[in-house]
Amino acid sequence: YAAIDQAMAIDESIIVERALTGSEVQVVLLDNEVLGLASVSRSRGSFTYPAEFDRGRKDSIARLAMRAAEVLGLSDAPCRVDLLVDPGGNETILEVEPLPPFHADGALQRMLRAEGIRFTDFIRAAVDSLVGTRPALEQTPFSQVALH
């Protein structure tokens, strides 16, 4: 445990986390609706849209992401929830991003493009959501997206 000894030499207060393995998934939400799911491959630096899970797993991931946003008071805001699905099928929340990066090469914009949502429409809907006047985004509802 050399890393712990090195950290303790710098500061007596440290955080130690259990190492997790599995498939990382990012879920983009707006108004407690799933706009898309992406599989993340950190080793390849790539994203796969939509995430390659069966319908049941996608629904389970979506429910957990929506619950995490709700608990943190982010149901009405745009947010991204990152999760890990381990080889046994257990889902673990890694983080909830209350304001995901909007830059052109970011995961949010790539996911929106994959789901057929224009970025300007997303921004308009996000602002309208925050002030209570959000119109529906034109997209296929998540529950009707065909599995690949």
XYZ file of N, CA, C and O in Angstrom:
592
model
N 0.829 -1.190 0.000
C 0.000 0.000 0.000
C 0.873 1.254 0.000
O 0.674 2.169 0.795
N 1.823 1.265 -0.877
C 2.772 2.373 -0.979
C 2.061 3.687 -1.285
O 2.448 4.738 -0.765
N 1.011 3.642 -2.102
C 0.294 4.871 -2.457
C -0.339 5.508 -1.224
O -0.333 6.732 -1.074
N -0.859 4.698 -0.320
C -1.455 5.225 0.912
C -0.372 5.851 1.782
O -0.555 6.957 2.317
N 0.757 5.180 1.899
C 1.874 5.737 2.677
C 2.336 7.070 2.095
O 2.595 8.025 2.835
N 2.425 7.147 0.769
C 2.847 8.394 0.119
C 1.834 9.509 0.367
O 2.210 10.642 0.652
N 0.559 9.185 0.275
C -0.484 10.191 0.512
C -0.462 10.653 1.965
O -0.600 11.851 2.244
N -0.296 9.721 2.883
C -0.260 10.066 4.307
C 0.962 10.922 4.656
O 0.940 11.676 5.627
N 2.028 10.804 3.891
C 3.208 11.639 4.114
C 2.922 13.093 3.753
O 3.551 14.014 4.269
N 1.931 13.310 2.885
C 1.562 14.665 2.462
C 0.498 15.244 3.382
O 0.549 16.410 3.752
N -0.490 14.420 3.749
C -1.606 14.887 4.579
C -2.177 13.702 5.339
O -2.292 12.612 4.792
N -2.562 13.910 6.571
C -3.126 12.828 7.378
C -4.548 12.467 6.975
O -5.044 11.394 7.314
N -5.231 13.368 6.289
C -6.593 13.109 5.831
C -6.546 12.694 4.365
O -6.170 13.488 3.499
N -6.933 11.464 4.097
C -6.983 10.978 2.722
C -8.292 10.233 2.509
O -8.952 9.819 3.466
N -8.656 10.068 1.262
C -9.833 9.288 0.890
C -9.342 8.084 0.111
O -8.570 8.226 -0.838
N -9.799 6.911 0.505
C -9.452 5.688 -0.195
C -10.746 5.109 -0.748
O -11.726 4.939 -0.019
N -10.750 4.841 -2.058
C -11.932 4.283 -2.695
C -11.638 2.886 -3.203
O -10.515 2.576 -3.594
N -12.641 2.078 -3.218
C -12.546 0.728 -3.761
C -12.420 0.826 -5.285
O -13.117 1.606 -5.929
N -11.540 0.052 -5.870
C -11.394 0.020 -7.324
C -12.613 -0.679 -7.924
O -13.046 -1.720 -7.434
N -13.174 -0.092 -8.966
C -14.333 -0.668 -9.633
C -13.967 -1.023 -11.067
O -13.199 -0.315 -11.710
N -14.526 -2.102 -11.550
C -14.338 -2.476 -12.946
C -15.700 -2.611 -13.585
O -16.701 -2.843 -12.912
N -15.736 -2.441 -14.886
C -16.990 -2.602 -15.597
C -17.093 -1.640 -16.753
O -16.100 -1.046 -17.189
N -18.297 -1.465 -17.244
C -18.582 -0.600 -18.387
C -19.100 0.740 -17.894
O -20.084 0.795 -17.160
N -18.428 1.812 -18.311
C -18.868 3.147 -17.921
C -19.950 3.633 -18.883
O -19.868 3.411 -20.092
N -20.958 4.280 -18.313
C -22.083 4.789 -19.092
C -22.346 6.231 -18.678
O -22.301 6.563 -17.488
N -22.610 7.090 -19.656
C -23.012 8.462 -19.373
C -24.463 8.620 -19.814
O -24.845 8.181 -20.901
N -25.253 9.260 -18.960
C -26.669 9.487 -19.234
C -26.913 10.993 -19.189
O -26.583 11.645 -18.200
N -27.473 11.542 -20.270
C -27.814 12.958 -20.302
C -29.306 13.090 -20.032
O -30.127 12.415 -20.655
N -29.628 13.963 -19.059
C -31.015 14.183 -18.654
C -31.396 15.649 -18.810
O -30.557 16.542 -18.653
N -32.658 15.878 -19.090
C -33.234 17.222 -19.067
C -34.684 17.071 -18.652
O -35.420 16.268 -19.234
N -35.092 17.814 -17.648
C -36.469 17.733 -17.140
C -36.847 16.306 -16.762
O -37.937 15.842 -17.065
N -35.917 15.609 -16.122
C -36.111 14.223 -15.685
C -36.473 13.288 -16.837
O -37.179 12.302 -16.661
N -36.000 13.630 -18.041
C -36.155 12.771 -19.204
C -34.766 12.390 -19.697
O -33.866 13.223 -19.735
N -34.611 11.145 -20.088
C -33.342 10.695 -20.647
C -33.265 11.131 -22.101
O -34.128 10.789 -22.904
N -32.227 11.904 -22.416
C -32.012 12.309 -23.798
C -31.115 11.311 -24.525
O -31.148 11.229 -25.748
N -30.289 10.587 -23.786
C -29.435 9.598 -24.417
C -28.515 8.922 -23.428
O -28.275 9.429 -22.339
N -28.017 7.755 -23.825
C -27.036 6.993 -23.053
C -25.846 6.714 -23.958
O -26.024 6.409 -25.134
N -24.667 6.820 -23.406
C -23.452 6.522 -24.164
C -22.567 5.589 -23.356
O -22.413 5.745 -22.152
N -21.979 4.618 -24.048
C -20.947 3.786 -23.432
C -19.625 4.503 -23.599
O -19.348 5.078 -24.642
N -18.797 4.459 -22.569
C -17.518 5.161 -22.575
C -16.395 4.145 -22.491
O -16.420 3.267 -21.639
N -15.418 4.289 -23.372
C -14.218 3.466 -23.303
C -13.052 4.390 -23.019
O -12.566 5.083 -23.907
N -12.630 4.444 -21.767
C -11.518 5.317 -21.384
C -10.218 4.884 -22.049
O -9.410 5.707 -22.423
N -10.032 3.567 -22.198
C -8.773 3.080 -22.777
C -8.645 3.481 -24.246
O -7.553 3.757 -24.720
N -9.761 3.525 -24.957
C -9.729 3.927 -26.368
C -10.065 5.396 -26.549
O -9.960 5.918 -27.644
N -10.523 6.055 -25.479
C -10.913 7.460 -25.575
C -12.108 7.659 -26.483
O -12.196 8.639 -27.208
N -13.047 6.708 -26.438
C -14.186 6.787 -27.354
C -15.515 6.640 -26.614
O -15.578 6.169 -25.486
N -16.557 7.049 -27.319
C -17.919 6.950 -26.831
C -18.717 6.178 -27.871
O -18.478 6.317 -29.065
N -19.678 5.383 -27.429
C -20.556 4.659 -28.338
C -21.980 5.109 -28.066
O -22.458 5.039 -26.931
N -22.654 5.574 -29.117
C -24.037 6.026 -29.013
C -24.883 5.178 -29.939
O -24.526 5.026 -31.102
N -26.021 4.705 -29.513
C -26.410 4.634 -28.109
C -25.600 3.549 -27.387
O -24.947 2.730 -28.029
N -25.685 3.573 -26.072
C -24.986 2.569 -25.267
C -25.474 1.182 -25.663
O -26.657 0.983 -25.934
N -24.564 0.228 -25.719
C -24.897 -1.114 -26.198
C -25.266 -2.050 -25.052
O -24.468 -2.882 -24.632
N -26.478 -1.869 -24.561
C -27.043 -2.734 -23.530
C -28.422 -3.155 -23.996
O -29.035 -2.486 -24.835
N -28.954 -4.233 -23.414
C -30.311 -4.621 -23.774
C -31.306 -3.644 -23.150
O -30.961 -2.824 -22.304
N -32.538 -3.715 -23.594
C -33.584 -2.776 -23.157
C -33.720 -2.749 -21.640
O -33.813 -1.694 -21.033
N -33.735 -3.911 -20.998
C -33.885 -3.963 -19.543
C -32.766 -3.235 -18.825
O -33.001 -2.502 -17.860
N -31.524 -3.442 -19.268
C -30.376 -2.773 -18.642
C -30.447 -1.269 -18.894
O -30.197 -0.469 -18.008
N -30.795 -0.863 -20.119
C -30.916 0.577 -20.415
C -31.975 1.227 -19.528
O -31.770 2.313 -19.001
N -33.098 0.550 -19.361
C -34.163 1.091 -18.510
C -33.694 1.208 -17.064
O -33.976 2.196 -16.386
N -32.972 0.202 -16.582
C -32.466 0.228 -15.218
C -31.462 1.368 -15.020
O -31.507 2.091 -14.022
N -30.562 1.539 -15.983
C -29.587 2.627 -15.925
C -30.318 3.969 -15.935
O -29.996 4.870 -15.156
N -31.309 4.108 -16.796
C -32.064 5.359 -16.898
C -32.778 5.677 -15.582
O -32.746 6.823 -15.118
N -33.404 4.675 -14.971
C -34.102 4.901 -13.696
C -33.132 5.352 -12.604
O -33.432 6.270 -11.836
N -31.969 4.706 -12.533
C -30.988 5.080 -11.522
C -30.474 6.499 -11.761
O -30.352 7.290 -10.824
N -30.220 6.849 -13.009
C -29.752 8.204 -13.328
C -30.814 9.243 -12.973
O -30.504 10.290 -12.386
N -32.074 8.965 -13.304
C -33.144 9.909 -12.987
C -33.314 10.058 -11.475
O -33.539 11.156 -10.975
N -33.180 8.958 -10.753
C -33.294 9.008 -9.284
C -32.152 9.816 -8.684
O -32.360 10.607 -7.760
N -30.945 9.638 -9.196
C -29.797 10.400 -8.693
C -30.018 11.893 -8.921
O -29.776 12.701 -8.013
N -30.485 12.267 -10.098
C -30.747 13.679 -10.391
C -31.842 14.222 -9.475
O -31.739 15.334 -8.948
N -32.877 13.425 -9.255
C -33.981 13.847 -8.389
C -33.505 14.092 -6.960
O -33.822 15.115 -6.348
N -32.744 13.148 -6.416
C -32.258 13.255 -5.037
C -31.405 14.516 -4.851
O -31.437 15.147 -3.803
N -30.659 14.884 -5.886
C -29.790 16.060 -5.804
C -30.484 17.351 -6.227
O -29.849 18.400 -6.303
N -31.782 17.276 -6.506
C -32.528 18.472 -6.888
C -32.232 18.941 -8.294
O -32.387 20.124 -8.606
N -31.831 18.025 -9.171
C -31.470 18.390 -10.537
C -32.469 17.895 -11.579
O -32.158 17.858 -12.763
N -33.658 17.537 -11.155
C -34.640 16.976 -12.081
C -35.021 17.927 -13.200
O -35.340 17.494 -14.303
N -35.017 19.222 -12.928
C -35.441 20.195 -13.938
C -34.287 20.757 -14.746
O -34.499 21.488 -15.699
N -33.078 20.445 -14.372
C -31.911 21.038 -15.017
C -31.257 20.046 -15.965
O -31.428 18.845 -15.820
N -30.495 20.563 -16.918
C -29.700 19.630 -17.717
C -28.587 19.060 -16.840
O -27.973 19.790 -16.062
N -28.377 17.775 -16.898
C -27.283 17.175 -16.130
C -26.839 15.888 -16.808
O -27.515 15.376 -17.696
N -25.690 15.416 -16.383
C -25.156 14.151 -16.877
C -24.835 13.284 -15.676
O -24.228 13.746 -14.713
N -25.250 12.035 -15.740
C -24.965 11.080 -14.679
C -24.043 10.011 -15.265
O -24.351 9.413 -16.298
N -22.906 9.805 -14.607
C -21.955 8.783 -15.026
C -22.098 7.587 -14.100
O -22.109 7.746 -12.873
N -22.224 6.406 -14.693
C -22.402 5.175 -13.933
C -21.428 4.120 -14.413
O -20.885 4.224 -15.512
N -21.274 3.092 -13.597
C -20.465 1.941 -13.961
C -21.338 0.706 -13.803
O -22.017 0.557 -12.780
N -21.349 -0.146 -14.812
C -22.067 -1.418 -14.740
C -21.002 -2.501 -14.660
O -20.224 -2.693 -15.598
N -20.946 -3.184 -13.505
C -19.895 -4.183 -13.318
C -20.262 -5.493 -14.019
O -21.395 -5.654 -14.487
N -19.321 -6.418 -14.132
C -19.585 -7.678 -14.831
C -20.768 -8.464 -14.266
O -21.395 -9.239 -14.981
N -21.110 -8.251 -12.998
C -22.260 -8.930 -12.396
C -23.575 -8.215 -12.642
O -24.626 -8.674 -12.206
N -23.523 -7.077 -13.334
C -24.741 -6.327 -13.648
C -25.110 -5.280 -12.614
O -26.148 -4.639 -12.730
N -24.287 -5.088 -11.599
C -24.561 -4.062 -10.591
C -24.208 -2.689 -11.139
O -23.179 -2.518 -11.797
N -25.049 -1.716 -10.855
C -24.854 -0.348 -11.337
C -24.417 0.545 -10.185
O -25.021 0.524 -9.115
N -23.361 1.321 -10.407
C -22.826 2.216 -9.391
C -22.733 3.620 -9.975
O -22.188 3.797 -11.069
N -23.258 4.593 -9.256
C -23.134 5.981 -9.696
C -21.720 6.453 -9.413
O -21.236 6.346 -8.285
N -21.056 6.971 -10.430
C -19.714 7.520 -10.269
C -19.775 9.001 -9.931
O -19.070 9.475 -9.049
N -20.604 9.738 -10.670
C -20.759 11.166 -10.397
C -21.995 11.690 -11.107
O -22.494 11.087 -12.054
N -22.466 12.835 -10.620
C -23.548 13.554 -11.265
C -22.997 14.932 -11.601
O -22.525 15.651 -10.720
N -23.030 15.254 -12.866
C -22.484 16.519 -13.365
C -23.654 17.490 -13.546
O -24.429 17.354 -14.487
N -23.811 18.472 -12.630
C -24.970 19.361 -12.720
C -24.938 20.295 -13.928
O -25.982 20.758 -14.363
N -23.779 20.517 -14.478
C -23.675 21.349 -15.674
C -22.604 20.730 -16.564
O -21.440 21.107 -16.517
N -23.007 19.738 -17.378
C -22.009 19.053 -18.207
C -21.379 20.016 -19.206
O -22.023 20.963 -19.649
N -20.119 19.794 -19.557
C -19.448 20.670 -20.524
C -20.199 20.715 -21.854
O -20.623 19.682 -22.360
N -20.340 21.898 -22.405
C -21.096 22.088 -23.645
C -20.210 22.229 -24.871
O -20.702 22.490 -25.954
N -18.888 22.097 -24.743
C -18.006 22.351 -25.882
C -18.290 21.370 -27.023
O -18.821 20.279 -26.829
N -17.919 21.788 -28.229
C -18.290 21.065 -29.456
C -17.814 19.619 -29.494
O -18.480 18.762 -30.073
N -16.678 19.309 -28.902
C -16.161 17.946 -28.934
C -16.556 17.130 -27.707
O -16.135 15.986 -27.566
N -17.349 17.714 -26.828
C -17.715 17.047 -25.592
C -18.756 15.954 -25.779
O -19.445 15.871 -26.798
N -18.852 15.127 -24.769
C -19.781 14.001 -24.801
C -21.229 14.459 -24.971
O -22.001 13.821 -25.686
N -21.579 15.570 -24.345
C -22.955 16.050 -24.433
C -23.338 16.339 -25.878
O -24.358 15.853 -26.370
N -22.519 17.113 -26.580
C -22.861 17.458 -27.959
C -22.839 16.234 -28.872
O -23.690 16.094 -29.747
N -21.899 15.318 -28.652
C -21.863 14.104 -29.475
C -23.112 13.262 -29.248
O -23.681 12.701 -30.183
N -23.550 13.179 -27.987
C -24.740 12.401 -27.689
C -25.978 13.048 -28.299
O -26.834 12.365 -28.862
N -26.077 14.364 -28.205
C -27.220 15.056 -28.793
C -27.275 14.819 -30.295
O -28.346 14.541 -30.853
N -26.123 14.923 -30.971
C -26.091 14.675 -32.418
C -26.536 13.250 -32.728
O -27.300 13.021 -33.670
N -26.061 12.286 -31.939
C -26.431 10.883 -32.164
C -27.929 10.660 -31.973
O -28.518 9.805 -32.621
N -28.540 11.437 -31.084
C -29.970 11.307 -30.819
C -30.808 12.191 -31.741
O -32.030 12.215 -31.644
N -30.144 12.946 -32.637
C -30.865 13.792 -33.587
C -31.408 15.078 -32.977
O -32.382 15.639 -33.470
N -30.769 15.559 -31.917
C -31.212 16.782 -31.247
C -30.216 17.898 -31.562
O -29.020 17.741 -31.319
N -30.700 18.982 -32.110
C -29.826 20.128 -32.390
C -29.408 20.783 -31.078
O -30.209 20.929 -30.159
N -28.148 21.192 -31.018
C -27.613 21.797 -29.807
C -28.389 23.048 -29.421
O -28.698 23.270 -28.251
N -28.748 23.872 -30.408
C -29.499 25.097 -30.104
C -30.867 24.764 -29.503
O -31.334 25.467 -28.614
N -31.496 23.680 -29.978
C -32.774 23.261 -29.401
C -32.596 22.793 -27.960
O -33.430 23.068 -27.094
N -31.491 22.082 -27.705
C -31.203 21.633 -26.346
C -31.004 22.827 -25.415
O -31.564 22.867 -24.315
N -30.205 23.802 -25.830
C -29.954 24.980 -25.000
C -31.244 25.737 -24.740
O -31.535 26.130 -23.605
N -32.053 25.915 -25.779
C -33.343 26.606 -25.616
C -34.217 25.842 -24.607
O -34.806 26.438 -23.703
N -34.284 24.519 -24.753
C -35.103 23.706 -23.845
C -34.557 23.759 -22.422
O -35.331 23.819 -21.457
N -33.228 23.756 -22.276
C -32.622 23.815 -20.941
C -32.952 25.137 -20.261
O -33.336 25.163 -19.088
N -32.819 26.238 -20.992
C -33.134 27.555 -20.413
C -34.620 27.632 -20.091
O -35.012 28.061 -19.007
N -35.451 27.201 -21.036
C -36.895 27.220 -20.797
C -37.275 26.345 -19.605
O -38.161 26.687 -18.830
N -36.602 25.223 -19.448
C -36.865 24.333 -18.325
C -36.574 25.022 -17.002
O -37.335 24.907 -16.038
N -35.471 25.742 -16.979
C -35.071 26.409 -15.745
C -35.997 27.564 -15.383
O -36.126 27.907 -14.213
N -36.662 28.146 -16.389
C -37.605 29.231 -16.092
C -39.059 28.768 -16.192
O -39.980 29.555 -16.064
N -39.259 27.468 -16.442
C -40.600 26.895 -16.379
C -41.432 26.979 -17.633
O -42.647 26.826 -17.573
N -40.828 27.204 -18.804
C -41.606 27.313 -20.034
C -41.141 26.337 -21.098
O -41.283 26.587 -22.280
N -40.605 25.211 -20.708
C -39.975 24.285 -21.650
C -40.960 23.619 -22.599
O -41.877 22.933 -22.180
N -40.745 23.800 -23.916
C -41.498 22.994 -24.885
C -40.800 21.647 -25.058
O -39.640 21.497 -24.700
N -41.507 20.690 -25.597
C -40.919 19.366 -25.794
C -39.856 19.401 -26.886
O -40.008 20.091 -27.888
N -38.773 18.676 -26.693
C -37.757 18.512 -27.737
C -38.290 17.540 -28.772
O -38.978 16.573 -28.432
N -37.971 17.788 -30.018
C -38.388 16.864 -31.060
C -37.379 15.732 -31.137
O -36.276 15.912 -31.616
N -37.762 14.574 -30.626
C -36.919 13.387 -30.674
C -37.795 12.179 -30.445
O -38.924 12.294 -29.972
N -37.280 11.042 -30.776
C -37.972 9.808 -30.483
C -37.875 9.556 -28.989
O -36.777 9.606 -28.443
N -38.989 9.321 -28.296
C -38.910 9.040 -26.855
C -37.973 7.874 -26.595
O -37.911 6.923 -27.367
N -37.222 7.967 -25.497
C -36.234 6.949 -25.139
C -36.860 5.558 -25.155
O -36.253 4.602 -25.633
N -38.075 5.433 -24.668
C -38.706 4.133 -24.571
C -38.994 3.519 -25.948
O -39.239 2.324 -26.067
N -38.949 4.346 -27.016
C -39.246 3.846 -28.366
C -38.009 3.725 -29.238
O -38.101 3.396 -30.405
N -36.827 3.994 -28.669
C -35.594 3.905 -29.451
C -35.295 2.438 -29.731
O -35.302 1.612 -28.833
N -35.031 2.126 -31.004
C -34.723 0.744 -31.384
C -33.359 0.347 -30.844
O -32.427 1.138 -30.847
N -33.267 -0.877 -30.381
C -31.982 -1.388 -29.894
C -31.140 -1.846 -31.077
O -31.642 -2.371 -32.050
N -29.839 -1.640 -30.955
C -28.905 -2.059 -32.017
C -28.075 -3.200 -31.529
O -27.728 -3.335 -30.447
